[in-house]
Coordinates of C-alpha atoms and ligand atoms in Angstrom, one line a residue:
M28 CA -41.5 -67.8 -19.4
R29 CA -40.6 -66.2 -16.1
P30 CA -43.4 -64.7 -13.9
S31 CA -43.5 -60.9 -13.9
A32 CA -43.1 -58.6 -10.9
D33 CA -46.9 -58.4 -10.4
H34 CA -46.8 -61.9 -9.1
H35 CA -43.9 -61.2 -6.8
A36 CA -44.9 -57.9 -5.1
L37 CA -42.5 -58.5 -2.3
A38 CA -39.4 -59.2 -4.4
G39 CA -36.8 -56.5 -4.5
R40 CA -38.8 -54.3 -2.2
E41 CA -35.9 -52.1 -1.2
I42 CA -35.8 -50.6 -4.6
G43 CA -37.7 -47.3 -4.6
K44 CA -38.3 -47.4 -0.9
E45 CA -36.4 -44.1 -0.8
L46 CA -37.5 -42.0 -3.8
I47 CA -36.1 -38.5 -4.4
S48 CA -38.0 -36.4 -6.9
L49 CA -36.2 -33.4 -8.2
G50 CA -36.9 -30.6 -10.7
T51 CA -34.2 -29.9 -13.3
V52 CA -30.8 -31.5 -12.6
D53 CA -27.6 -31.9 -14.7
S54 CA -28.0 -35.7 -14.7
T55 CA -29.9 -38.0 -12.4
N56 CA -26.8 -40.4 -12.6
T57 CA -24.6 -37.6 -11.3
V58 CA -26.9 -36.8 -8.4
A59 CA -27.3 -40.5 -7.6
A60 CA -23.5 -41.1 -7.7
E61 CA -23.0 -38.2 -5.3
L62 CA -25.6 -39.6 -2.9
A63 CA -24.1 -43.0 -3.1
E64 CA -20.7 -41.6 -2.3
R65 CA -22.3 -40.0 0.8
G66 CA -23.7 -43.4 1.9
A67 CA -27.2 -43.4 0.3
A68 CA -28.9 -46.8 0.9
H69 CA -29.2 -49.6 -1.7
G70 CA -32.4 -49.1 -3.7
T71 CA -32.5 -45.3 -3.4
V72 CA -34.0 -43.8 -6.6
V73 CA -33.5 -40.3 -8.0
I74 CA -36.1 -39.0 -10.5
A75 CA -36.0 -35.6 -12.3
E76 CA -38.4 -33.6 -14.4
A77 CA -35.6 -32.6 -16.8
Q78 CA -31.9 -32.9 -17.3
R79 CA -29.5 -30.2 -18.5
K80 CA -26.7 -32.6 -19.2
G81 CA -28.4 -36.0 -19.6
R82 CA -25.8 -38.4 -20.9
G83 CA -25.5 -41.7 -22.7
R84 CA -22.4 -43.9 -23.0
L85 CA -19.0 -42.5 -24.0
G86 CA -20.0 -38.9 -23.1
R87 CA -22.9 -38.8 -25.6
T88 CA -25.9 -36.6 -24.9
W89 CA -29.3 -37.9 -23.7
V90 CA -32.0 -35.4 -24.9
S91 CA -34.1 -34.7 -21.8
P92 CA -37.0 -32.3 -22.3
A93 CA -38.9 -31.1 -19.3
G94 CA -42.0 -32.8 -17.8
V95 CA -42.7 -35.3 -20.5
N96 CA -40.4 -38.3 -20.0
I97 CA -38.7 -40.5 -17.4
Y98 CA -35.2 -39.7 -16.2
M99 CA -34.4 -42.0 -13.3
S100 CA -31.4 -43.4 -11.6
I101 CA -31.3 -46.3 -9.1
I102 CA -28.5 -46.8 -6.6
L103 CA -27.5 -50.5 -6.1
R104 CA -25.0 -52.0 -3.8
P105 CA -24.8 -55.6 -5.2
C106 CA -22.6 -58.3 -4.1
L107 CA -21.1 -58.8 -7.6
R108 CA -17.6 -58.7 -9.1
P109 CA -17.1 -55.5 -11.1
A110 CA -16.8 -57.7 -14.3
A111 CA -20.4 -58.8 -13.8
A112 CA -21.7 -55.2 -13.7
P113 CA -23.1 -55.5 -17.3
L114 CA -25.6 -58.0 -16.0
L115 CA -27.2 -55.1 -14.1
T116 CA -27.8 -53.4 -17.5
I117 CA -29.3 -56.7 -18.7
A118 CA -31.6 -56.9 -15.6
A119 CA -32.7 -53.3 -16.0
A120 CA -33.4 -53.8 -19.8
V121 CA -35.5 -56.9 -19.1
A122 CA -37.4 -55.0 -16.4
C123 CA -38.0 -52.1 -18.7
V124 CA -39.4 -54.3 -21.4
H125 CA -41.7 -56.1 -19.0
A126 CA -43.0 -52.8 -17.6
L127 CA -43.4 -51.1 -21.0
R128 CA -45.0 -54.0 -22.7
T129 CA -47.5 -54.5 -19.9
S130 CA -48.3 -50.8 -19.4
T131 CA -48.4 -49.6 -23.0
G132 CA -48.9 -52.8 -25.1
L133 CA -46.0 -51.7 -27.4
H134 CA -43.7 -54.4 -28.8
V135 CA -40.5 -53.1 -27.1
E136 CA -37.3 -55.0 -27.7
I137 CA -33.7 -54.8 -26.5
K138 CA -30.9 -53.9 -28.8
W139 CA -27.6 -55.0 -27.2
P140 CA -26.3 -53.6 -24.9
N141 CA -28.6 -50.9 -23.6
D142 CA -31.2 -49.7 -26.1
L143 CA -35.0 -50.1 -25.7
M144 CA -36.4 -50.2 -29.2
V145 CA -39.7 -50.2 -31.0
G146 CA -38.9 -51.4 -34.5
R147 CA -35.9 -49.4 -35.6
S148 CA -36.6 -46.5 -33.4
K149 CA -35.1 -45.8 -29.9
L150 CA -37.6 -45.4 -27.1
G151 CA -35.2 -45.5 -24.3
G152 CA -31.7 -46.3 -23.0
I153 CA -29.9 -47.5 -20.0
L154 CA -26.6 -46.1 -18.6
T155 CA -24.9 -48.2 -15.9
E156 CA -22.1 -46.5 -14.1
V157 CA -20.1 -48.2 -11.3
K158 CA -17.6 -47.4 -8.6
S159 CA -15.3 -50.3 -7.7
K160 CA -12.3 -50.8 -5.5
G161 CA -10.0 -53.7 -6.4
N162 CA -12.3 -56.6 -7.0
S163 CA -15.3 -55.2 -5.1
L164 CA -18.2 -53.2 -6.6
L165 CA -18.9 -50.4 -4.1
F166 CA -22.0 -49.2 -5.8
A167 CA -23.7 -49.1 -9.2
V168 CA -26.0 -46.4 -10.6
I169 CA -28.5 -47.6 -13.2
G170 CA -29.7 -44.7 -15.2
I171 CA -32.9 -45.2 -17.2
G172 CA -34.2 -42.8 -19.8
I173 CA -37.6 -43.5 -21.5
N174 CA -39.4 -41.2 -23.9
V175 CA -42.9 -41.3 -22.7
N176 CA -44.9 -38.2 -23.9
S177 CA -42.4 -36.4 -26.0
G178 CA -43.4 -35.3 -29.5
L179 CA -41.1 -35.2 -32.6
E180 CA -40.5 -31.5 -31.9
D181 CA -38.8 -32.4 -28.6
F182 CA -35.9 -34.1 -30.5
P183 CA -33.3 -32.1 -32.4
P184 CA -32.6 -33.0 -36.0
G185 CA -30.2 -35.9 -36.1
I186 CA -31.9 -37.6 -33.2
R187 CA -35.5 -37.0 -34.4
E188 CA -34.9 -39.6 -37.2
E189 CA -33.9 -42.4 -34.8
A190 CA -35.9 -41.6 -31.6
T191 CA -39.5 -42.4 -30.7
S192 CA -41.7 -42.1 -27.7
V193 CA -44.7 -44.1 -26.2
L194 CA -46.9 -41.2 -27.4
L195 CA -45.6 -41.3 -30.9
E196 CA -46.0 -45.1 -31.1
S197 CA -49.4 -45.5 -29.4
A198 CA -51.0 -42.1 -30.1
K199 CA -51.8 -42.0 -26.4
R200 CA -50.4 -40.1 -23.5
H201 CA -49.2 -42.3 -20.5
S202 CA -48.6 -41.4 -16.9
C203 CA -44.9 -41.3 -16.1
K204 CA -45.8 -42.0 -12.5
I205 CA -47.6 -45.3 -13.2
L206 CA -44.8 -46.4 -15.5
I207 CA -42.1 -45.6 -12.9
S208 CA -43.9 -47.6 -10.3
S209 CA -44.1 -50.6 -12.7
L210 CA -40.4 -50.1 -13.7
L211 CA -39.3 -50.1 -10.1
K212 CA -41.3 -53.3 -9.3
E213 CA -39.8 -55.1 -12.3
T214 CA -36.3 -53.9 -11.6
G215 CA -36.6 -55.1 -8.0
F216 CA -37.8 -58.5 -9.2
W217 CA -35.1 -59.1 -11.9
Y218 CA -32.4 -57.7 -9.6
E219 CA -33.3 -60.2 -6.9
E220 CA -33.5 -63.0 -9.5
L221 CA -29.9 -62.2 -10.6
I222 CA -28.5 -61.9 -7.1
K223 CA -30.3 -64.8 -5.5
R224 CA -30.5 -67.3 -8.3
G225 CA -27.8 -66.2 -10.8
S226 CA -28.1 -65.1 -14.3
E227 CA -29.7 -68.1 -16.1
A228 CA -33.4 -67.0 -16.1
L229 CA -32.5 -63.4 -16.6
L230 CA -30.4 -64.2 -19.7
E231 CA -33.2 -66.5 -21.0
E232 CA -35.6 -63.6 -20.7
W233 CA -33.2 -61.2 -22.4
R234 CA -32.8 -63.6 -25.4
R235 CA -36.6 -63.6 -25.7
F236 CA -36.7 -59.8 -25.9
S237 CA -33.5 -59.3 -28.0
S238 CA -33.7 -57.8 -31.4
T239 CA -30.0 -58.3 -31.9
T240 CA -29.3 -62.0 -31.5
G241 CA -29.7 -64.0 -34.7
S242 CA -29.0 -61.0 -36.9
C243 CA -26.2 -60.0 -39.1
V244 CA -24.6 -57.0 -37.4
R245 CA -21.8 -54.4 -37.8
V246 CA -20.0 -53.8 -34.5
A247 CA -18.0 -50.7 -33.6
A248 CA -16.0 -51.5 -30.5
G249 CA -13.3 -48.9 -29.7
N250 CA -11.2 -48.4 -32.9
E251 CA -12.4 -51.7 -34.3
V252 CA -15.3 -52.2 -36.8
F253 CA -16.3 -55.7 -37.9
E254 CA -19.3 -57.7 -39.1
G255 CA -20.7 -61.0 -38.2
I256 CA -23.7 -62.9 -36.8
A257 CA -24.8 -61.9 -33.3
E258 CA -25.3 -65.4 -31.9
D259 CA -25.9 -64.9 -28.2
I260 CA -24.8 -63.2 -25.0
D261 CA -22.6 -65.0 -22.6
G262 CA -22.8 -65.2 -18.8
E263 CA -21.2 -61.8 -18.3
G264 CA -23.5 -60.1 -20.8
R265 CA -21.0 -60.0 -23.6
L266 CA -22.3 -60.2 -27.2
M267 CA -20.9 -63.3 -29.0
V268 CA -20.4 -62.5 -32.6
R269 CA -19.6 -65.2 -35.2
L270 CA -17.1 -63.9 -37.7
S271 CA -16.8 -65.1 -41.3
S272 CA -13.6 -66.9 -40.3
G273 CA -15.8 -69.1 -38.0
A274 CA -14.3 -67.7 -34.8
L275 CA -16.6 -66.5 -32.0
K276 CA -15.7 -63.0 -30.8
P277 CA -16.9 -61.8 -27.4
V278 CA -17.7 -58.0 -27.3
S279 CA -18.1 -56.4 -23.9
A280 CA -18.7 -52.8 -25.0
G281 CA -19.6 -51.3 -28.3
D282 CA -22.3 -50.2 -30.7
V283 CA -24.2 -52.6 -32.9
T284 CA -26.0 -51.8 -36.2
K285 CA -28.3 -54.5 -37.5
L286 CA -27.6 -55.2 -41.2
R287 CA -30.3 -57.8 -41.8
Ligands
LIG15 C1 -28.0 -44.5 -23.9 O1 -26.7 -44.2 -24.3 O2 -28.9 -44.9 -24.5 C2 -28.2 -44.3 -22.3 C3 -29.2 -43.3 -22.0 C4 -29.4 -43.2 -20.5 C5 -30.2 -42.0 -20.1 C6 -30.6 -41.9 -18.7 S1 -31.7 -40.7 -18.3 C7 -31.4 -40.9 -16.6 C8 -29.9 -41.1 -16.4 N1 -29.2 -39.9 -16.3 C9 -28.4 -39.7 -17.4 O3 -27.7 -38.6 -17.5 N2 -28.5 -40.7 -18.2 C10 -29.4 -41.7 -17.7 P1 -26.2 -44.5 -25.7 O4 -26.4 -45.9 -26.1 O5 -24.8 -44.0 -25.7 O6 -27.1 -43.6 -26.7 C11 -27.0 -42.2 -26.8 C12 -27.5 -41.8 -28.2 O7 -28.9 -42.0 -28.2 C13 -27.2 -40.4 -28.5 O8 -25.9 -40.2 -29.1 C14 -28.3 -40.1 -29.5 O9 -28.0 -40.6 -30.8 C15 -29.5 -40.9 -29.0 N3 -30.4 -40.1 -28.2 C16 -30.1 -39.1 -27.4 N4 -31.2 -38.7 -26.7 C17 -32.2 -39.5 -27.1 C18 -33.6 -39.7 -26.7 N5 -34.1 -38.9 -25.8 N6 -34.3 -40.7 -27.3 C19 -33.7 -41.5 -28.2 N7 -32.5 -41.4 -28.6 C20 -31.7 -40.5 -28.0

């Protein structure tokens, strides 16, 4: 097991050094991308009380009620190839699990590629957006949404059935501020681990927290839907799915449903 950020207070200390707290915005990822375009420093963090147009992957909506949850985006300027950007999602997911397990005691797991789950319910999600030029990554924005104190009434029908919050799971309100501080420390730690030592320890930690690997899954990737056993993730964060033919299929983006 890797040490957690508490033991490495200095690691990744640039992350959150510049913290911009806003009221209601369209999306913290949009605000952060605009700031990054204008030269905002690596590690700048944007936090909002609420989002009017919070988003998930593929233009999906992220329900973002006011004052109860975490909506946060981190600007990173990593020295990585654009193809390695999914590893930033992996690092953020591992950081979120550490912070949430330590602060709330909940058994949070990761559903590939970007879901933070408690059992079968979604507690949070990560949206990594990048700007690259040729083979260089100019910046990445890591968006993190975590349902902290929202009640069932905060989620519209359709999402209510699949979403949960720290409050709903633990019957206790938690401070978003304290959680954010822990999230930033952990993100700094796992980001530095990735950049300085490579992906090995990070991927090992991800496997430990993964609810996907080892399961029989249905994968929807683009126009394709197929089933298989989710065996592992590879060095670029792709899910490796063993098909019934015996072939191993790498999946770089898609949605996974656990069958058993
Ligand atoms: C995600 O997308 O899970 C990424 C969510 C990232 C949100 C953060 S908040 C800060 C930053 N700024 C943004 O605008 N976004 C980021 P995806 O895997 O595509 O999942 C989206 C799906 O999750 C939706 O289609 C709903 O089914 C469900 N969903 C929406 N809002 C939810 C919520 N609050 N809690 C749980 N599930 C939700």
